Every structure is written in structure tokens, then in C-alpha cells.
Amino acid sequence: MPRIVTMAAAQLGPIPRSETRAQVVERLLVLMRDAAARGADIIVYPEAALTAFFPHWWIEDEAELDSWFETAMPSNETAPLFAEAKRLKIGFHLGYCELAHEQGRKRRFNTAILVDKSGAIIGKYRKIHLPGHAGHEPWRPFQNLEKRYFEIGDLGWRAWRTMGGVMGLMICNDRRWPEAWRVLGLQGTEMVMLGYNTPQHDPAMPQTDPLQDFHNHLSMQAGCYANGTWAVCVAKAGVEEGIMQIGGSCIIAPSGQIVAQALGRGDELVMAACDLDACTPYKETMFNFARHRRPEHYGMIVERTGSLPPD
Ligand code: CDV
């Protein structure tokens, strides 16, 4: 008997700065109802799915900055999402910007949660790889101030046994780093969920602009193959406040093949029935970690010193 989990990637088009949380949640609900009607078990929304991607802007006023963050989850604005998920018996993944009061201070994270079919939050991840810069660099056509606005996530990459499989989370830039995939792979992850906001133009490396879609899929397909896992990878796409962001939301099999992909750069649902047992041949043969992986032999000197040993 195959273990089928039907996944929906809910790509979002741009969210204008003026759009309210309630308006965004309405868009998320439209996609959720459509996904549920088409038999989805879990719907995956992008990174920072509730607002425009504000790390592109230099913000000095603390109250203004705080206004882009969620202080509770669910909140008044997001409660309808949880209620509808429970009514429809569908799980969901949601990326948002989290403002927590912990260790006697304000802490800000780029966060994702996994909600089960009863509407309960069963998993939470705080983004580890924060791209961009912390200082004001107004000469760029746009900035990426994630290093200024977020702390490095402190929860590690975790997987949870839920909704019929082993589910793991990462966020956007993490997908480019093999270690994110491997840490999830080592926990037996069968389904990775991730969201991204990726500009078509990289001001620091413009020569890669034509390669954005290639690099996006390259890293995610390789991560799936080398860890024998499915992934649902979801963009916030299109021209948001003057910045073009890639789409290419997709569902990737443990073979590394893309089995479903968004065609446009607007709100769009992409679905696939994913057999989690398709992970097993990869995990038990080519990428049987216990049998073949040899970390004790991996470049010890370079690992310790960060550089090549002298000749
Ligand atoms: N939100 C992101 O992490 N975006 C980065 C861009 C800025 C390079 C990404 O890796 O897609």
C-alpha cells in the first residue's frame, strides 16, 4: 500500500505594502479551500506570507518595524486560517515574521510553523541562514536587511512525525545549503516544506540573474535526491513594490525530479499526490547513511582550521 500524502504548494503573487493582514488571509483561505476541494492533506504557503517582504526596506522606527511582525500565532487576523483548516481537515505550513518576548527582551525571527489537521501547531522553525546585510546600503537598487531585522534561528532543523510521515521545515536561503537538507535527512525526513522570497536580480552578483530559476531548482532537487525526500517549495512571486521575485514553486520527488510546477508569478495552486514510500529505495540503498556515510573521514583538518593545511 503506497503512503500517499497529497500536497498543495500555494504560491502567492506580490503582496503590496498597503495590503492588510486580513486581506492576505482572505487570499490564503481561497487557496486553502481550493486545495481541500482537490483533496490536499497539507497546503504550504511561502516565507513571510502575511505581508510584503519588508527586509527590502531600511526601517529605523521601532514601532514601524514591529508592525511587520506577529506577536501571537494564531492572532486575531490569522485565526480564520486555523479555524478553516480544522473545519476542512487540512494541515498547513505558514511562514511569518515572529516577534517574541523571551529571555527578558524582544526577539525577532523569520519563522515557519506546521499546523496539523486539527488546527494545532505541532512544529516551529526559525530561519538559520539569514542572507543580505545589517548596515544601510542605499546605493543598492534594493536592500536585503534580514541580518538587521532577524536573529539567527535557535531551534535547529527539526522533523516531526505527523500527518502520515516525517515532515521537516527550512526557510528560503537555507535551501541553498546542503547541511540544512542533510540535518533533516539524518532525521529520516520524508517531506520538506519551505517557502522563499527570491528577487530575480541579485545586486551583489548580477551575473547570476539569468540563473536564478536554475539555482533555485538545482539546490532543491539536489537536496531531495541526496536525502531521499520529497519537498514542497513555494515562492512569493511577481513584482512586489517594484522588485521582481522569481516563481517556480514546485513539488520535487525523492528522485530529484520536479513532478509539479507553477506556471505563472501570481497566486497559484500546484498539487501532487506524494507517495512517501518512494523515499525508501533512496534511504535504503544509495543514501543509506548508516551503511555508506563516513563523516569521520571527511576533511578533518579543513574542518578544524577552516583552510587548507600548509604544503
Ligand atoms: N529570503 C531569502 O532568503 N532570499 C534569498 C535571496 C535574498 C538570495 C534566497 O536565498 O533566495
Coordinates of C-alpha atoms in Angstrom, one line a residue, residues 123-290:
G123 CA 6.2 22.3 14.6
K124 CA 8.1 25.5 14.5
Y125 CA 11.3 26.6 12.8
R126 CA 13.3 29.8 13.0
K127 CA 15.4 30.6 9.9
I128 CA 19.1 30.0 10.4
H129 CA 20.7 31.2 7.1
L130 CA 19.9 34.9 7.0
P131 CA 21.1 36.5 3.7
G132 CA 21.9 40.1 3.0
H133 CA 23.5 42.7 5.2
A134 CA 22.8 44.6 8.5
G135 CA 24.0 48.1 7.6
H136 CA 22.3 50.7 5.5
E137 CA 23.4 50.3 1.8
P138 CA 21.2 52.7 0.0
W139 CA 23.2 52.6 -3.2
R140 CA 21.7 49.1 -3.9
P141 CA 18.6 49.1 -6.2
F142 CA 17.0 47.4 -3.2
Q143 CA 18.4 46.2 0.1
N144 CA 18.1 42.9 1.9
L145 CA 18.2 43.6 5.6
E146 CA 17.4 40.2 7.1
K147 CA 20.6 40.3 9.1
R148 CA 19.4 43.6 10.7
Y149 CA 15.8 42.6 11.4
F150 CA 16.1 38.9 12.4
E151 CA 18.1 36.9 14.9
I152 CA 19.6 33.6 13.7
G153 CA 17.1 30.9 14.4
D154 CA 17.7 29.0 17.7
L155 CA 15.6 25.9 17.1
G156 CA 17.8 23.9 14.7
W157 CA 16.4 22.0 11.7
R158 CA 13.8 19.6 13.1
A159 CA 11.5 17.0 11.7
W160 CA 8.2 15.8 13.2
R161 CA 6.3 12.6 12.7
T162 CA 2.9 13.8 11.8
M163 CA 0.1 13.5 9.2
G164 CA 1.3 10.1 8.0
G165 CA 5.0 10.9 7.5
V166 CA 8.2 12.6 8.8
M167 CA 8.0 16.3 8.0
G168 CA 10.8 18.8 8.1
L169 CA 11.0 22.6 7.7
M170 CA 13.5 25.1 6.3
I171 CA 13.2 28.6 5.0
C172 CA 14.3 30.2 1.8
N173 CA 18.1 30.7 1.8
D174 CA 18.5 27.5 3.8
R175 CA 17.6 25.6 0.7
R176 CA 20.9 26.6 -0.9
W177 CA 22.9 24.9 1.9
P178 CA 23.4 21.1 1.7
E179 CA 23.7 21.0 5.5
A180 CA 20.1 22.1 6.0
W181 CA 18.9 19.2 3.9
R182 CA 21.4 16.7 5.5
V183 CA 20.3 17.6 9.0
L184 CA 16.7 16.9 8.1
G185 CA 17.8 13.8 6.1
L186 CA 19.6 12.4 9.1
Q187 CA 16.3 12.6 11.0
G188 CA 14.6 10.5 8.3
T189 CA 12.6 13.3 6.8
E190 CA 10.3 12.3 4.0
M191 CA 8.7 15.7 3.2
V192 CA 10.5 19.1 3.4
M193 CA 8.3 22.2 3.3
L194 CA 9.9 25.5 2.5
G195 CA 8.9 29.0 1.3
Y196 CA 11.0 31.6 -0.4
N197 CA 11.2 35.3 -1.5
T198 CA 13.9 35.4 -4.1
P199 CA 14.5 38.6 -6.2
Q200 CA 15.3 38.0 -9.9
H201 CA 18.1 40.5 -9.5
D202 CA 21.0 40.0 -7.1
P203 CA 22.7 43.3 -6.6
A204 CA 25.8 41.6 -5.2
M205 CA 26.1 39.1 -8.0
P206 CA 24.2 40.3 -11.1
Q207 CA 25.8 37.8 -13.4
T208 CA 23.6 35.2 -11.8
D209 CA 20.4 37.0 -12.6
P210 CA 19.7 34.7 -15.6
L211 CA 20.4 31.7 -13.5
Q212 CA 18.0 32.4 -10.6
D213 CA 15.5 29.8 -11.6
F214 CA 18.2 27.3 -12.3
H215 CA 20.0 27.8 -9.0
N216 CA 16.6 27.6 -7.2
H217 CA 15.7 24.3 -8.6
L218 CA 19.3 22.9 -8.6
S219 CA 19.7 23.3 -4.9
M220 CA 16.2 21.9 -4.0
Q221 CA 16.4 19.0 -6.5
A222 CA 19.9 18.0 -5.2
G223 CA 18.7 18.3 -1.6
C224 CA 15.8 15.9 -2.3
Y225 CA 17.8 13.4 -4.2
A226 CA 20.8 13.2 -1.7
N227 CA 18.4 12.7 1.2
G228 CA 15.7 10.6 -0.3
T229 CA 12.9 13.1 0.5
W230 CA 10.0 14.9 -1.2
A231 CA 9.9 18.7 -1.0
V232 CA 7.2 21.3 -1.5
C233 CA 8.9 24.6 -2.3
V234 CA 6.8 27.7 -2.5
A235 CA 7.5 31.2 -3.8
K236 CA 6.2 34.7 -3.2
A237 CA 6.5 35.7 -6.8
G238 CA 6.0 38.6 -9.1
V239 CA 6.7 42.3 -8.9
E240 CA 6.3 43.3 -5.3
E241 CA 6.8 47.0 -4.6
G242 CA 9.0 47.3 -7.7
I243 CA 11.1 44.2 -7.1
M244 CA 10.6 41.2 -9.4
Q245 CA 10.7 37.9 -7.5
I246 CA 11.0 34.5 -9.1
G247 CA 8.2 31.9 -9.1
G248 CA 8.9 28.3 -10.0
S249 CA 7.1 26.9 -6.9
C250 CA 7.3 23.2 -7.2
I251 CA 6.9 19.7 -5.7
I252 CA 10.0 17.5 -6.0
A253 CA 10.2 13.8 -5.7
P254 CA 13.0 11.8 -3.9
S255 CA 14.4 11.1 -7.3
G256 CA 15.1 14.8 -7.6
Q257 CA 12.6 15.2 -10.4
I258 CA 10.1 18.0 -10.4
V259 CA 6.6 16.5 -10.5
A260 CA 4.5 19.7 -10.5
Q261 CA 5.5 23.3 -11.1
A262 CA 3.7 26.7 -11.1
L263 CA 3.4 28.3 -14.5
G264 CA 2.9 32.0 -13.5
R265 CA 4.0 34.5 -10.9
G266 CA 0.7 35.1 -9.2
D267 CA -1.5 33.2 -6.7
E268 CA -1.4 29.7 -8.0
L269 CA -2.0 26.2 -6.6
V270 CA 0.2 23.3 -7.6
M271 CA -0.6 19.8 -6.3
A272 CA 0.8 16.3 -6.3
A273 CA -0.1 13.0 -4.7
C274 CA 3.2 12.1 -3.0
D275 CA 3.9 8.5 -2.1
L276 CA 6.2 8.7 1.0
D277 CA 7.3 5.1 0.4
A278 CA 9.1 6.4 -2.7
C279 CA 11.7 7.7 -0.3
T280 CA 12.6 4.3 0.9
P281 CA 14.7 3.0 -2.0
Y282 CA 16.9 6.1 -1.8
K283 CA 17.2 5.9 2.0
E284 CA 18.0 2.2 1.9
T285 CA 20.4 2.0 -1.0
M286 CA 22.4 4.9 -2.5
F287 CA 21.8 7.1 0.6
N288 CA 21.8 4.5 3.3
F289 CA 23.6 6.8 5.8
A290 CA 24.4 4.1 8.3

